Coordinates of C-alpha atoms and ligand atoms in Angstrom, one line a residue:
M283 CA 26.4 14.1 2.2
I284 CA 23.5 16.1 0.9
E285 CA 25.5 17.0 -2.3
D286 CA 25.4 13.3 -3.2
L287 CA 21.6 13.5 -3.6
W288 CA 21.8 14.2 -7.3
Y289 CA 18.1 14.3 -7.8
K290 CA 17.8 17.4 -5.6
N291 CA 19.4 19.6 -8.2
T292 CA 18.8 18.1 -11.5
I293 CA 16.7 19.2 -14.4
I294 CA 14.3 16.5 -15.6
Y295 CA 12.9 16.4 -19.1
S296 CA 10.0 14.2 -19.7
L297 CA 9.4 12.8 -23.2
D298 CA 7.6 10.1 -25.0
L299 CA 9.7 8.3 -27.6
E300 CA 6.7 7.9 -29.9
T301 CA 6.4 11.7 -30.6
F302 CA 10.0 12.9 -30.1
M303 CA 12.0 12.0 -33.2
D304 CA 11.5 9.5 -35.9
A305 CA 14.8 8.4 -37.4
N306 CA 13.7 5.3 -39.5
G307 CA 11.0 7.1 -41.3
D308 CA 8.0 5.0 -40.2
G309 CA 6.2 8.0 -38.6
I310 CA 6.9 6.8 -35.0
G311 CA 9.6 8.2 -32.8
D312 CA 12.5 5.8 -31.9
F313 CA 15.7 5.5 -29.9
E314 CA 17.8 6.3 -32.8
G315 CA 15.9 9.6 -33.3
L316 CA 16.2 10.4 -29.6
M317 CA 20.0 9.7 -29.8
R318 CA 20.3 12.3 -32.5
R319 CA 18.6 14.8 -30.3
L320 CA 20.8 14.2 -27.2
D321 CA 23.1 17.1 -28.0
Y322 CA 20.1 19.4 -28.1
L323 CA 18.9 18.2 -24.7
H324 CA 22.4 18.4 -23.3
S325 CA 23.0 22.0 -24.5
L326 CA 19.6 23.0 -23.2
G327 CA 20.9 22.0 -19.8
I328 CA 18.9 18.8 -19.2
D329 CA 20.7 16.3 -17.0
T330 CA 17.9 13.7 -16.5
I331 CA 15.5 12.3 -19.0
W332 CA 12.3 10.7 -17.9
L333 CA 11.3 8.2 -20.6
A334 CA 7.6 7.3 -20.8
P335 CA 6.9 3.5 -21.3
F336 CA 8.6 2.1 -24.4
Q337 CA 8.2 -1.6 -23.8
P338 CA 6.1 -3.9 -26.0
T339 CA 2.5 -2.8 -25.8
P340 CA -0.8 -2.9 -27.7
N341 CA -0.6 0.8 -27.1
Q342 CA -4.2 1.5 -26.1
D343 CA -3.1 3.9 -23.3
N344 CA 0.0 5.5 -24.7
G345 CA 2.2 2.6 -23.7
Y346 CA 0.9 2.4 -20.1
D347 CA -0.4 -1.0 -21.0
I348 CA 2.7 -3.2 -21.1
S349 CA 2.7 -6.7 -22.6
D350 CA 6.3 -7.5 -21.9
Y351 CA 8.4 -5.8 -19.2
Y352 CA 11.7 -7.0 -20.5
G353 CA 12.0 -5.5 -23.9
V354 CA 11.6 -2.6 -26.3
D355 CA 8.5 -2.2 -28.5
P356 CA 9.8 -2.8 -32.0
R357 CA 8.2 0.5 -33.1
H358 CA 10.9 2.3 -31.1
G359 CA 13.9 0.0 -31.9
S360 CA 15.5 -2.9 -30.2
S361 CA 17.1 -3.7 -26.8
G362 CA 20.4 -3.0 -28.6
D363 CA 19.2 0.5 -29.4
F364 CA 18.2 1.0 -25.8
V365 CA 21.7 0.1 -24.6
E366 CA 23.3 2.3 -27.2
F367 CA 21.1 5.2 -26.1
M368 CA 22.0 4.7 -22.5
Q369 CA 25.7 4.8 -23.4
Q370 CA 25.2 8.0 -25.4
A371 CA 23.2 9.6 -22.7
N372 CA 25.7 8.7 -20.0
K373 CA 28.5 10.0 -22.1
R374 CA 26.9 13.4 -21.9
G375 CA 26.3 13.1 -18.2
I376 CA 22.6 12.6 -18.7
K377 CA 20.8 10.2 -16.4
V378 CA 17.8 8.3 -17.5
I379 CA 14.8 7.3 -15.4
I380 CA 12.0 5.2 -16.9
D381 CA 8.4 4.5 -16.0
L382 CA 7.7 1.5 -13.8
V383 CA 4.1 0.6 -14.7
V384 CA 3.3 -2.3 -12.4
N385 CA -0.1 -1.5 -11.0
H386 CA -1.5 -3.3 -14.0
T387 CA -0.4 -5.0 -17.2
S388 CA -2.0 -5.0 -20.6
D389 CA -4.8 -7.6 -20.9
Q390 CA -2.7 -8.9 -23.8
H391 CA 0.2 -9.8 -21.4
P392 CA 0.8 -13.5 -21.5
W393 CA 0.4 -13.5 -17.7
F394 CA -3.2 -12.3 -18.0
Q395 CA -3.9 -14.5 -20.9
A396 CA -2.8 -17.5 -18.8
A397 CA -4.7 -16.2 -15.8
R398 CA -8.0 -16.0 -17.6
K399 CA -7.7 -19.3 -19.3
D400 CA -7.2 -21.5 -16.2
Q401 CA -8.2 -21.1 -12.6
N402 CA -5.3 -23.3 -11.7
S403 CA -2.8 -21.5 -13.7
R404 CA 0.2 -20.1 -11.7
Y405 CA -0.8 -16.7 -13.0
H406 CA -4.4 -16.7 -12.0
D407 CA -3.7 -15.3 -8.6
W408 CA -1.4 -12.6 -10.1
Y409 CA -4.6 -10.6 -10.8
V410 CA -7.6 -9.6 -8.7
W411 CA -10.8 -11.6 -9.3
S412 CA -14.3 -11.9 -8.0
K413 CA -16.8 -14.6 -8.8
K414 CA -19.8 -12.4 -8.2
R415 CA -20.3 -8.9 -9.6
P416 CA -19.1 -6.6 -6.8
T417 CA -21.6 -4.0 -5.7
D418 CA -19.1 -1.3 -6.5
W419 CA -18.3 -2.6 -10.0
N420 CA -18.9 0.8 -11.5
K421 CA -17.3 3.0 -8.8
G422 CA -13.8 4.4 -8.4
M423 CA -13.0 5.0 -12.1
V424 CA -9.9 7.0 -12.8
F425 CA -11.2 8.2 -16.1
P426 CA -14.8 9.0 -15.5
G427 CA -16.9 9.6 -18.5
V428 CA -14.7 7.3 -20.6
Q429 CA -14.1 4.3 -18.4
K430 CA -17.3 2.6 -17.5
A431 CA -16.4 0.2 -14.7
T432 CA -13.6 -1.0 -12.3
W433 CA -14.7 -4.6 -12.4
T434 CA -15.2 -6.3 -15.8
Y435 CA -16.6 -9.7 -16.5
D436 CA -14.2 -12.0 -18.4
Q437 CA -16.1 -14.4 -20.6
E438 CA -13.4 -17.0 -20.6
I439 CA -12.9 -17.6 -16.9
R440 CA -16.4 -16.3 -16.0
Q441 CA -15.2 -14.1 -13.3
Y442 CA -14.9 -10.4 -12.8
Y443 CA -11.4 -8.9 -12.8
F444 CA -10.4 -5.6 -11.2
H445 CA -9.0 -2.7 -13.2
R446 CA -8.5 0.7 -11.6
F447 CA -7.9 2.2 -15.1
Y448 CA -9.3 1.0 -18.4
N449 CA -10.6 -2.5 -18.8
F450 CA -7.7 -3.5 -20.9
Q451 CA -5.4 -2.8 -17.9
P452 CA -6.1 -5.5 -15.3
D453 CA -4.6 -4.8 -11.9
L454 CA -1.8 -7.0 -10.6
N455 CA -2.4 -8.6 -7.2
M456 CA 0.4 -7.0 -5.1
D457 CA -0.6 -9.2 -2.2
N458 CA 0.8 -12.2 -4.1
P459 CA 4.5 -12.4 -3.1
E460 CA 5.3 -13.9 -6.5
V461 CA 4.1 -10.6 -8.1
R462 CA 6.3 -8.6 -5.9
T463 CA 9.3 -10.8 -6.7
E464 CA 8.6 -10.3 -10.4
I465 CA 8.4 -6.5 -9.9
R466 CA 11.8 -6.7 -8.3
R467 CA 13.1 -8.6 -11.3
I468 CA 11.8 -6.0 -13.6
M469 CA 13.5 -3.3 -11.6
G470 CA 16.7 -5.3 -11.4
Y471 CA 16.7 -5.8 -15.2
W472 CA 16.5 -2.1 -16.1
L473 CA 18.9 -1.1 -13.3
E474 CA 21.4 -3.5 -14.7
L475 CA 20.9 -1.7 -18.1
G476 CA 21.9 1.5 -16.4
V477 CA 18.8 3.4 -15.5
A478 CA 19.1 5.9 -12.6
G479 CA 15.6 5.1 -11.2
F480 CA 11.9 4.8 -11.9
R481 CA 9.0 7.1 -12.2
V482 CA 6.5 4.9 -10.4
D483 CA 3.1 5.0 -12.1
A484 CA -0.1 5.1 -10.1
V485 CA 1.5 4.5 -6.6
P486 CA -1.7 4.7 -4.5
F487 CA -3.2 1.9 -6.6
I488 CA -0.1 -0.2 -6.5
I489 CA -0.3 -0.4 -2.8
E490 CA -4.0 -0.8 -2.4
T491 CA -5.6 -4.1 -1.9
P492 CA -9.0 -3.9 -3.6
A493 CA -11.7 -5.9 -2.1
P494 CA -15.1 -6.3 -3.8
G495 CA -17.7 -4.1 -2.2
K496 CA -15.4 -2.6 0.4
K497 CA -15.5 1.2 0.6
K498 CA -11.9 2.0 1.5
P499 CA -9.2 -0.2 0.3
V500 CA -6.2 -0.8 2.6
L501 CA -3.0 0.8 1.6
K502 CA 0.2 -1.2 2.2
F503 CA 3.0 1.3 2.5
D504 CA 5.3 -1.6 3.4
Y505 CA 5.4 -2.5 -0.3
L506 CA 7.1 0.8 -1.0
A507 CA 9.7 0.2 1.7
E508 CA 10.3 -3.2 0.2
M509 CA 10.8 -1.7 -3.3
R510 CA 13.1 1.0 -1.9
R511 CA 15.3 -1.5 -0.1
F512 CA 15.7 -3.6 -3.2
L513 CA 16.4 -0.6 -5.4
Q514 CA 19.0 0.8 -3.0
W515 CA 20.6 -2.6 -2.6
R516 CA 21.1 -3.0 -6.3
R517 CA 22.1 0.6 -7.0
G518 CA 22.8 3.0 -4.1
D519 CA 22.1 6.2 -5.9
A520 CA 19.0 5.1 -7.9
I521 CA 15.7 6.8 -7.0
L522 CA 12.0 6.3 -7.1
L523 CA 9.9 9.2 -8.3
G524 CA 6.3 8.6 -7.4
E525 CA 3.0 9.6 -9.0
A526 CA 0.3 10.1 -6.4
N527 CA -2.2 12.9 -6.6
V528 CA -3.0 12.8 -2.9
L529 CA -3.4 15.4 -0.1
P530 CA -0.2 16.6 1.7
E531 CA -0.8 14.7 4.9
E532 CA -1.3 11.5 3.0
N533 CA 1.8 12.3 0.9
K534 CA 4.0 12.0 3.9
K535 CA 3.2 8.3 4.1
Y536 CA 4.6 7.9 0.6
F537 CA 7.8 9.5 1.6
G538 CA 7.8 7.2 4.6
A539 CA 10.3 7.4 7.3
E540 CA 13.8 8.8 6.4
G541 CA 15.3 6.5 3.8
E542 CA 12.4 4.1 3.7
G543 CA 9.8 5.3 1.2
I544 CA 9.7 7.1 -2.1
H545 CA 12.6 9.6 -2.7
M546 CA 10.7 12.0 -4.8
M547 CA 7.0 12.7 -5.3
F548 CA 5.3 14.9 -7.9
N549 CA 3.8 17.9 -6.1
F550 CA 0.3 17.7 -7.5
F551 CA -1.0 19.8 -4.7
V552 CA 1.2 22.8 -5.4
N553 CA 0.7 22.3 -9.1
Q554 CA -3.0 22.8 -8.9
H555 CA -2.8 25.8 -6.6
L556 CA -0.2 27.3 -8.9
F557 CA -2.7 27.2 -11.7
Y558 CA -5.2 28.7 -9.5
A559 CA -2.7 31.5 -8.8
L560 CA -2.1 32.0 -12.5
A561 CA -5.9 32.1 -13.1
S562 CA -6.8 34.4 -10.2
A563 CA -3.6 36.4 -9.5
N564 CA -4.2 35.5 -5.9
V565 CA -1.1 33.8 -4.3
E566 CA -2.6 33.1 -0.9
P567 CA -3.8 29.5 -1.7
L568 CA -0.5 28.7 -3.3
I569 CA 1.4 29.9 -0.2
K570 CA -0.8 27.6 1.8
A571 CA -0.1 24.7 -0.5
L572 CA 3.6 25.4 -0.3
K573 CA 3.5 25.5 3.5
A574 CA 1.4 22.3 3.6
T575 CA 4.0 20.4 1.7
K576 CA 7.1 22.0 3.3
E577 CA 8.0 19.4 5.9
V578 CA 9.9 16.6 4.3
F579 CA 12.9 14.6 5.3
P580 CA 16.3 15.9 4.2
S581 CA 16.7 13.2 1.6
A582 CA 13.1 13.5 0.3
Q583 CA 12.3 15.8 -2.5
W584 CA 9.4 17.2 -4.4
A585 CA 9.2 17.1 -8.2
Q586 CA 7.6 20.3 -9.4
F587 CA 6.0 20.6 -12.8
L588 CA 3.7 22.7 -14.8
R589 CA 2.2 20.3 -17.3
N590 CA 2.7 16.6 -18.0
H591 CA 1.4 14.0 -20.6
D592 CA -2.0 13.8 -18.9
E593 CA -4.8 16.3 -18.3
L594 CA -4.1 19.1 -15.9
D595 CA -5.9 17.6 -12.9
L596 CA -7.7 20.2 -10.8
G597 CA -9.4 17.7 -8.5
R598 CA -7.7 19.0 -5.3
L599 CA -9.1 22.5 -5.7
T600 CA -12.3 23.7 -4.2
D601 CA -15.3 23.8 -6.6
E602 CA -15.0 27.6 -6.7
Q603 CA -11.3 27.5 -7.4
R604 CA -11.7 24.9 -10.1
A605 CA -14.4 26.9 -11.8
K606 CA -12.1 29.9 -11.9
V607 CA -9.3 27.9 -13.5
F608 CA -11.7 26.3 -16.0
A609 CA -13.1 29.7 -16.9
R610 CA -9.7 31.2 -17.5
F611 CA -7.8 28.3 -19.1
G612 CA -10.3 25.7 -20.4
P613 CA -13.6 27.5 -20.8
E614 CA -15.0 25.2 -23.6
K615 CA -16.3 21.7 -22.8
H616 CA -14.0 20.1 -25.3
M617 CA -11.0 21.5 -23.5
Q618 CA -12.0 19.7 -20.3
L619 CA -11.6 16.1 -19.4
Y620 CA -12.8 13.6 -16.8
D621 CA -14.8 16.2 -14.9
R622 CA -11.7 17.5 -13.2
G623 CA -9.1 18.6 -15.7
I624 CA -8.0 20.5 -18.8
R625 CA -6.4 18.7 -21.8
R626 CA -4.3 21.6 -23.0
R627 CA -0.7 22.5 -23.2
L628 CA 0.7 25.3 -21.2
S629 CA 1.4 28.0 -23.8
P630 CA -2.1 28.1 -25.4
M631 CA -3.7 28.1 -21.9
L632 CA -1.7 31.1 -20.8
G633 CA -1.7 32.7 -24.2
N634 CA 1.1 35.2 -23.7
R635 CA 4.8 35.2 -23.3
P636 CA 5.1 37.2 -20.1
Q637 CA 2.8 34.7 -18.2
T638 CA 4.6 31.7 -19.8
E639 CA 7.9 33.1 -18.5
L640 CA 6.4 33.8 -15.1
A641 CA 5.1 30.2 -14.9
H642 CA 8.5 28.7 -15.8
S643 CA 10.5 31.1 -13.6
L644 CA 8.3 29.9 -10.8
L645 CA 8.7 26.3 -11.8
F646 CA 12.5 26.6 -11.6
S647 CA 12.3 28.4 -8.2
L648 CA 9.9 26.2 -6.4
P649 CA 11.2 24.0 -3.6
G650 CA 12.1 20.8 -5.4
T651 CA 13.3 19.5 -8.7
P652 CA 11.8 20.9 -11.9
V653 CA 10.3 18.6 -14.4
L654 CA 9.9 20.0 -17.9
R655 CA 7.6 18.6 -20.5
Y656 CA 9.0 18.2 -24.0
G657 CA 8.0 21.0 -26.3
D658 CA 7.2 23.4 -23.5
E659 CA 10.7 24.9 -23.9
I660 CA 9.5 26.3 -27.3
G661 CA 5.9 26.9 -26.3
M662 CA 4.2 24.1 -28.2
G663 CA 0.4 24.0 -28.5
D664 CA -2.2 21.3 -28.4
D665 CA -4.5 19.6 -30.9
L666 CA -8.0 19.4 -29.4
S667 CA -9.3 17.4 -32.4
L668 CA -7.4 14.4 -31.0
Q669 CA -9.0 12.1 -28.4
E670 CA -8.7 12.6 -24.6
R671 CA -5.1 13.3 -23.5
D672 CA -3.7 12.8 -27.0
A673 CA -4.4 16.5 -27.5
V674 CA -1.1 17.2 -25.6
R675 CA 0.9 14.5 -27.3
T676 CA 1.7 15.8 -30.7
P677 CA 5.1 15.4 -32.4
M678 CA 8.0 17.6 -31.2
Q679 CA 8.3 20.6 -33.5
W680 CA 11.9 20.6 -34.6
S681 CA 11.7 22.7 -37.8
D682 CA 9.5 24.3 -40.4
D683 CA 10.0 21.2 -42.6
P684 CA 7.1 18.9 -43.4
Q685 CA 5.9 17.0 -40.3
A686 CA 7.8 19.5 -38.1
G687 CA 11.1 17.8 -38.9
F688 CA 9.9 15.0 -36.7
S689 CA 9.5 12.4 -39.5
D690 CA 10.0 12.0 -43.2
I691 CA 6.7 10.4 -43.9
E692 CA 3.3 12.2 -43.9
K693 CA 1.4 9.8 -41.8
T694 CA 2.8 10.2 -38.3
V695 CA 1.7 8.6 -35.1
H696 CA -0.2 11.7 -34.2
P697 CA -0.4 14.6 -36.7
S698 CA 1.9 17.5 -36.3
I699 CA 0.3 20.8 -35.5
S700 CA 0.4 22.5 -39.0
E701 CA -2.1 25.3 -38.7
G702 CA -2.7 28.3 -36.4
P703 CA -0.4 30.3 -34.1
Y704 CA 1.1 27.1 -32.6
S705 CA 1.8 25.4 -35.9
F706 CA 5.3 24.1 -36.5
H707 CA 5.7 26.9 -39.1
Q708 CA 5.6 29.4 -36.3
I709 CA 6.9 27.4 -33.3
N710 CA 9.9 25.2 -33.8
V711 CA 13.4 24.6 -32.4
E712 CA 15.3 25.6 -35.5
T713 CA 13.8 29.1 -35.7
Q714 CA 14.0 29.7 -32.0
R715 CA 17.6 28.6 -31.8
R716 CA 18.6 31.5 -34.2
D717 CA 16.5 34.0 -32.3
Q718 CA 18.2 35.5 -29.3
D719 CA 14.9 36.5 -27.8
S720 CA 13.2 33.2 -28.3
L721 CA 11.5 31.3 -25.5
L722 CA 14.0 28.5 -26.1
N723 CA 17.0 30.7 -25.4
W724 CA 15.2 32.2 -22.4
M725 CA 14.6 28.7 -21.2
S726 CA 18.3 27.7 -21.4
Q727 CA 19.2 30.8 -19.5
M728 CA 16.7 29.9 -16.8
I729 CA 18.0 26.4 -16.6
R730 CA 21.5 27.7 -16.2
L731 CA 20.3 30.0 -13.5
R732 CA 18.5 27.2 -11.6
K733 CA 21.7 25.1 -11.7
E734 CA 23.6 28.0 -10.2
C735 CA 21.3 28.2 -7.3
P736 CA 21.7 24.8 -5.6
E737 CA 20.1 26.2 -2.4
I738 CA 16.7 25.6 -4.1
G739 CA 17.4 21.9 -4.1
W740 CA 19.4 21.5 -1.0
G741 CA 18.5 24.4 1.2
D742 CA 15.6 25.6 3.4
W743 CA 13.1 28.2 2.4
E744 CA 10.5 30.5 3.8
I745 CA 7.8 32.8 2.5
V746 CA 8.8 36.5 2.4
K747 CA 6.1 39.1 3.0
T748 CA 5.6 41.3 0.0
G749 CA 2.6 43.2 1.2
S750 CA 0.8 42.3 -2.0
P751 CA -1.8 39.5 -2.5
H752 CA -0.5 39.1 -6.0
V753 CA 3.2 38.8 -5.4
L754 CA 4.8 35.6 -4.1
G755 CA 8.2 36.1 -2.3
M756 CA 10.4 33.2 -1.3
C757 CA 13.8 33.1 0.3
Y758 CA 16.2 30.2 0.2
R759 CA 19.2 29.6 2.5
W760 CA 21.9 27.1 2.3
R761 CA 25.4 27.2 3.8
G762 CA 25.5 31.0 4.1
N763 CA 24.1 31.6 0.6
S764 CA 20.7 33.2 0.2
L765 CA 18.4 33.7 -2.7
L766 CA 15.3 35.9 -2.9
V767 CA 12.7 35.2 -5.7
L768 CA 9.7 37.3 -6.5
H769 CA 6.8 36.6 -8.8
N770 CA 4.0 38.9 -9.7
F771 CA 0.9 37.0 -10.8
D772 CA -1.1 40.0 -11.7
E773 CA -1.6 41.5 -15.2
K774 CA -0.8 44.9 -13.6
P775 CA 2.5 46.1 -12.2
H776 CA 3.1 46.2 -8.5
E777 CA 5.6 47.7 -6.3
V778 CA 6.7 45.6 -3.3
R779 CA 8.6 46.5 -0.2
I780 CA 11.0 43.9 1.1
K781 CA 12.7 43.9 4.4
L782 CA 15.6 41.5 4.5
K783 CA 16.7 39.7 7.7
E784 CA 19.6 41.3 9.5
E785 CA 21.7 38.1 9.1
D786 CA 21.3 38.2 5.3
G787 CA 22.9 41.6 4.9
K788 CA 21.4 44.3 2.8
R789 CA 22.6 43.9 -0.7
L790 CA 20.5 42.4 -3.5
I791 CA 22.1 41.3 -6.7
N792 CA 19.7 40.8 -9.6
L793 CA 20.7 37.6 -11.3
L794 CA 18.8 38.2 -14.5
K795 CA 19.4 41.8 -15.5
N796 CA 21.3 44.9 -14.6
E797 CA 19.2 47.0 -12.4
P798 CA 20.0 49.6 -9.7
I799 CA 18.6 48.5 -6.3
D800 CA 18.2 50.9 -3.5
F801 CA 17.1 50.4 0.1
D802 CA 16.0 53.1 2.5
K803 CA 17.2 53.9 6.0
E804 CA 15.2 51.1 7.6
G805 CA 16.7 48.7 5.1
I806 CA 13.6 48.3 3.0
H807 CA 13.9 47.6 -0.7
K808 CA 11.3 49.0 -3.0
I809 CA 11.0 46.8 -6.1
A810 CA 8.8 47.7 -9.0
L811 CA 7.6 44.5 -10.7
E812 CA 6.0 44.8 -14.1
A813 CA 2.9 42.9 -15.1
Y814 CA 3.7 39.2 -14.6
G815 CA 7.2 40.3 -13.5
Y816 CA 9.7 38.1 -11.7
R817 CA 13.1 38.6 -10.1
W818 CA 15.8 36.4 -8.8
Y819 CA 18.2 38.1 -6.3
R820 CA 21.3 36.9 -4.5
I821 CA 21.3 38.4 -1.1
G822 CA 24.6 39.6 0.2
D823 CA 27.9 39.2 -1.6
L824 CA 28.2 37.4 -4.9
K825 CA 31.8 36.5 -4.1
H826 CA 30.7 34.3 -1.3
V827 CA 28.0 32.7 -3.3
L828 CA 30.3 31.5 -6.0
H829 CA 32.9 30.1 -3.6
R830 CA 31.1 29.1 -0.5
T831 CA 30.0 25.7 -1.4
K832 CA 31.5 23.9 1.6
A833 CA 29.9 24.0 5.0
Ligands
NOJ137 C1 -0.8 7.5 -14.9 C2 -0.2 7.9 -16.2 O1 0.4 9.2 -16.1 C3 -1.4 7.9 -17.2 O2 -0.9 8.4 -18.5 C4 -1.9 6.5 -17.4 O3 -3.0 6.5 -18.2 C5 -2.3 5.9 -16.0 N1 -1.3 6.1 -15.0 C6 -2.4 4.4 -16.1 O4 -1.2 3.8 -16.2

């Protein structure tokens, strides 16, 4: 039953415990703080939380350097707090997915410590070594400009170890069956504690077998099938949500054959073309990207997003397209990162409410499941004085109180934004909650609307001709219900002429505001979209839509 696939119509909220809510007053967010904010998330309409890594870590890469997979970093609480949080989330019908960071461990992990001490240690072969310095030791870095190598010499064992990311993140050797068994144990552990699935970090690198000096590493998709089988055996409705910024054709391999690969993949390709459309007001490349990622199995799903905790990666655009996005959204050098991305939050990039609404309306209406980044619901800004990606990881702005209501003490894990138009004095939950016209209230309305349109998650879609290079038109159909969504990417108003298909009927019902809609003798609707305007229409009869949920 397609309706059983809960992940196709859920609203995912991604957050980092560290910066969400500090309950014990040490300046670092914790599970107790998050529990206090569950009602907020629930009333916003969130039904899935994606928690960034919270396990014990030296924290050199925002927790993506784990030193114990079976626990909770004491800065965030205890395992008891985690279980309590799960109970509280589930009570509200909120599912929880967590990061599965198994491409690499921290170099402080006891496995790596043992591996580097003794060639004969059981753990030595859990990592990837080379006795000689590989010719490509300084190639293939994920963080160019900051990361200097992918093979680093370890003084203790006198060998080079491989690390796709920073040198404190040695890659695990997936070809070692013991490693794969251990990964299953990790998954099993958290599944037993009730998580609904995993956001799988760095999937292309998990399945690669790096070989010193070799140009193209082999990718072993079988490992994904193995993970999936195990996951489903332990918990039938749990999911894998994969992070792989790869081209659409390649992406299909990650989804695998029906029921064998990753359930959900972030649609990085659409994301980058979406930003190009926002920067250029030209929707053609976005349409191409949508079409290129259209064909997926019925149970597979895209996760759509605007921003995440990393830089906005523009690596899949052409040089010319990328230059346009840089010029519009990250013109200054210090806004850019790793030669390919922008380290800014959404609101300051767009700089105006109409375009912020347009972007989110689009997010909620794209084929797939929307993933919201904490703080974007109130239009939080960034702090470019912080290093690298930390610019977009400032504390959640709850109120106008000191430290944005995030913590009682002044020295917080990252400073709150206290100056300028995005400071917590201006932008915070408390103020926006009271203001009917706030972005926050608009966002809850859009989330409600998205939930009332299940055809986006379950149905089929096609591009609708609008006659304008600036206006994207999409139509969804599912079990006799249809939905038309229009988005004008231009800063100028445009009138579009839409001809509906005979079988859809002729009536359009605006789902967001009262508006008379006429069509002429040929059945063509003329719709005047304001600058950055958007529309959501039911096609046909609303009566059917509300009741016709059965095939
Ligand atoms: C992808 C994560 O999103 C990023 O934050 C992290 O630095 C790398 N993987 C390494 O785990």
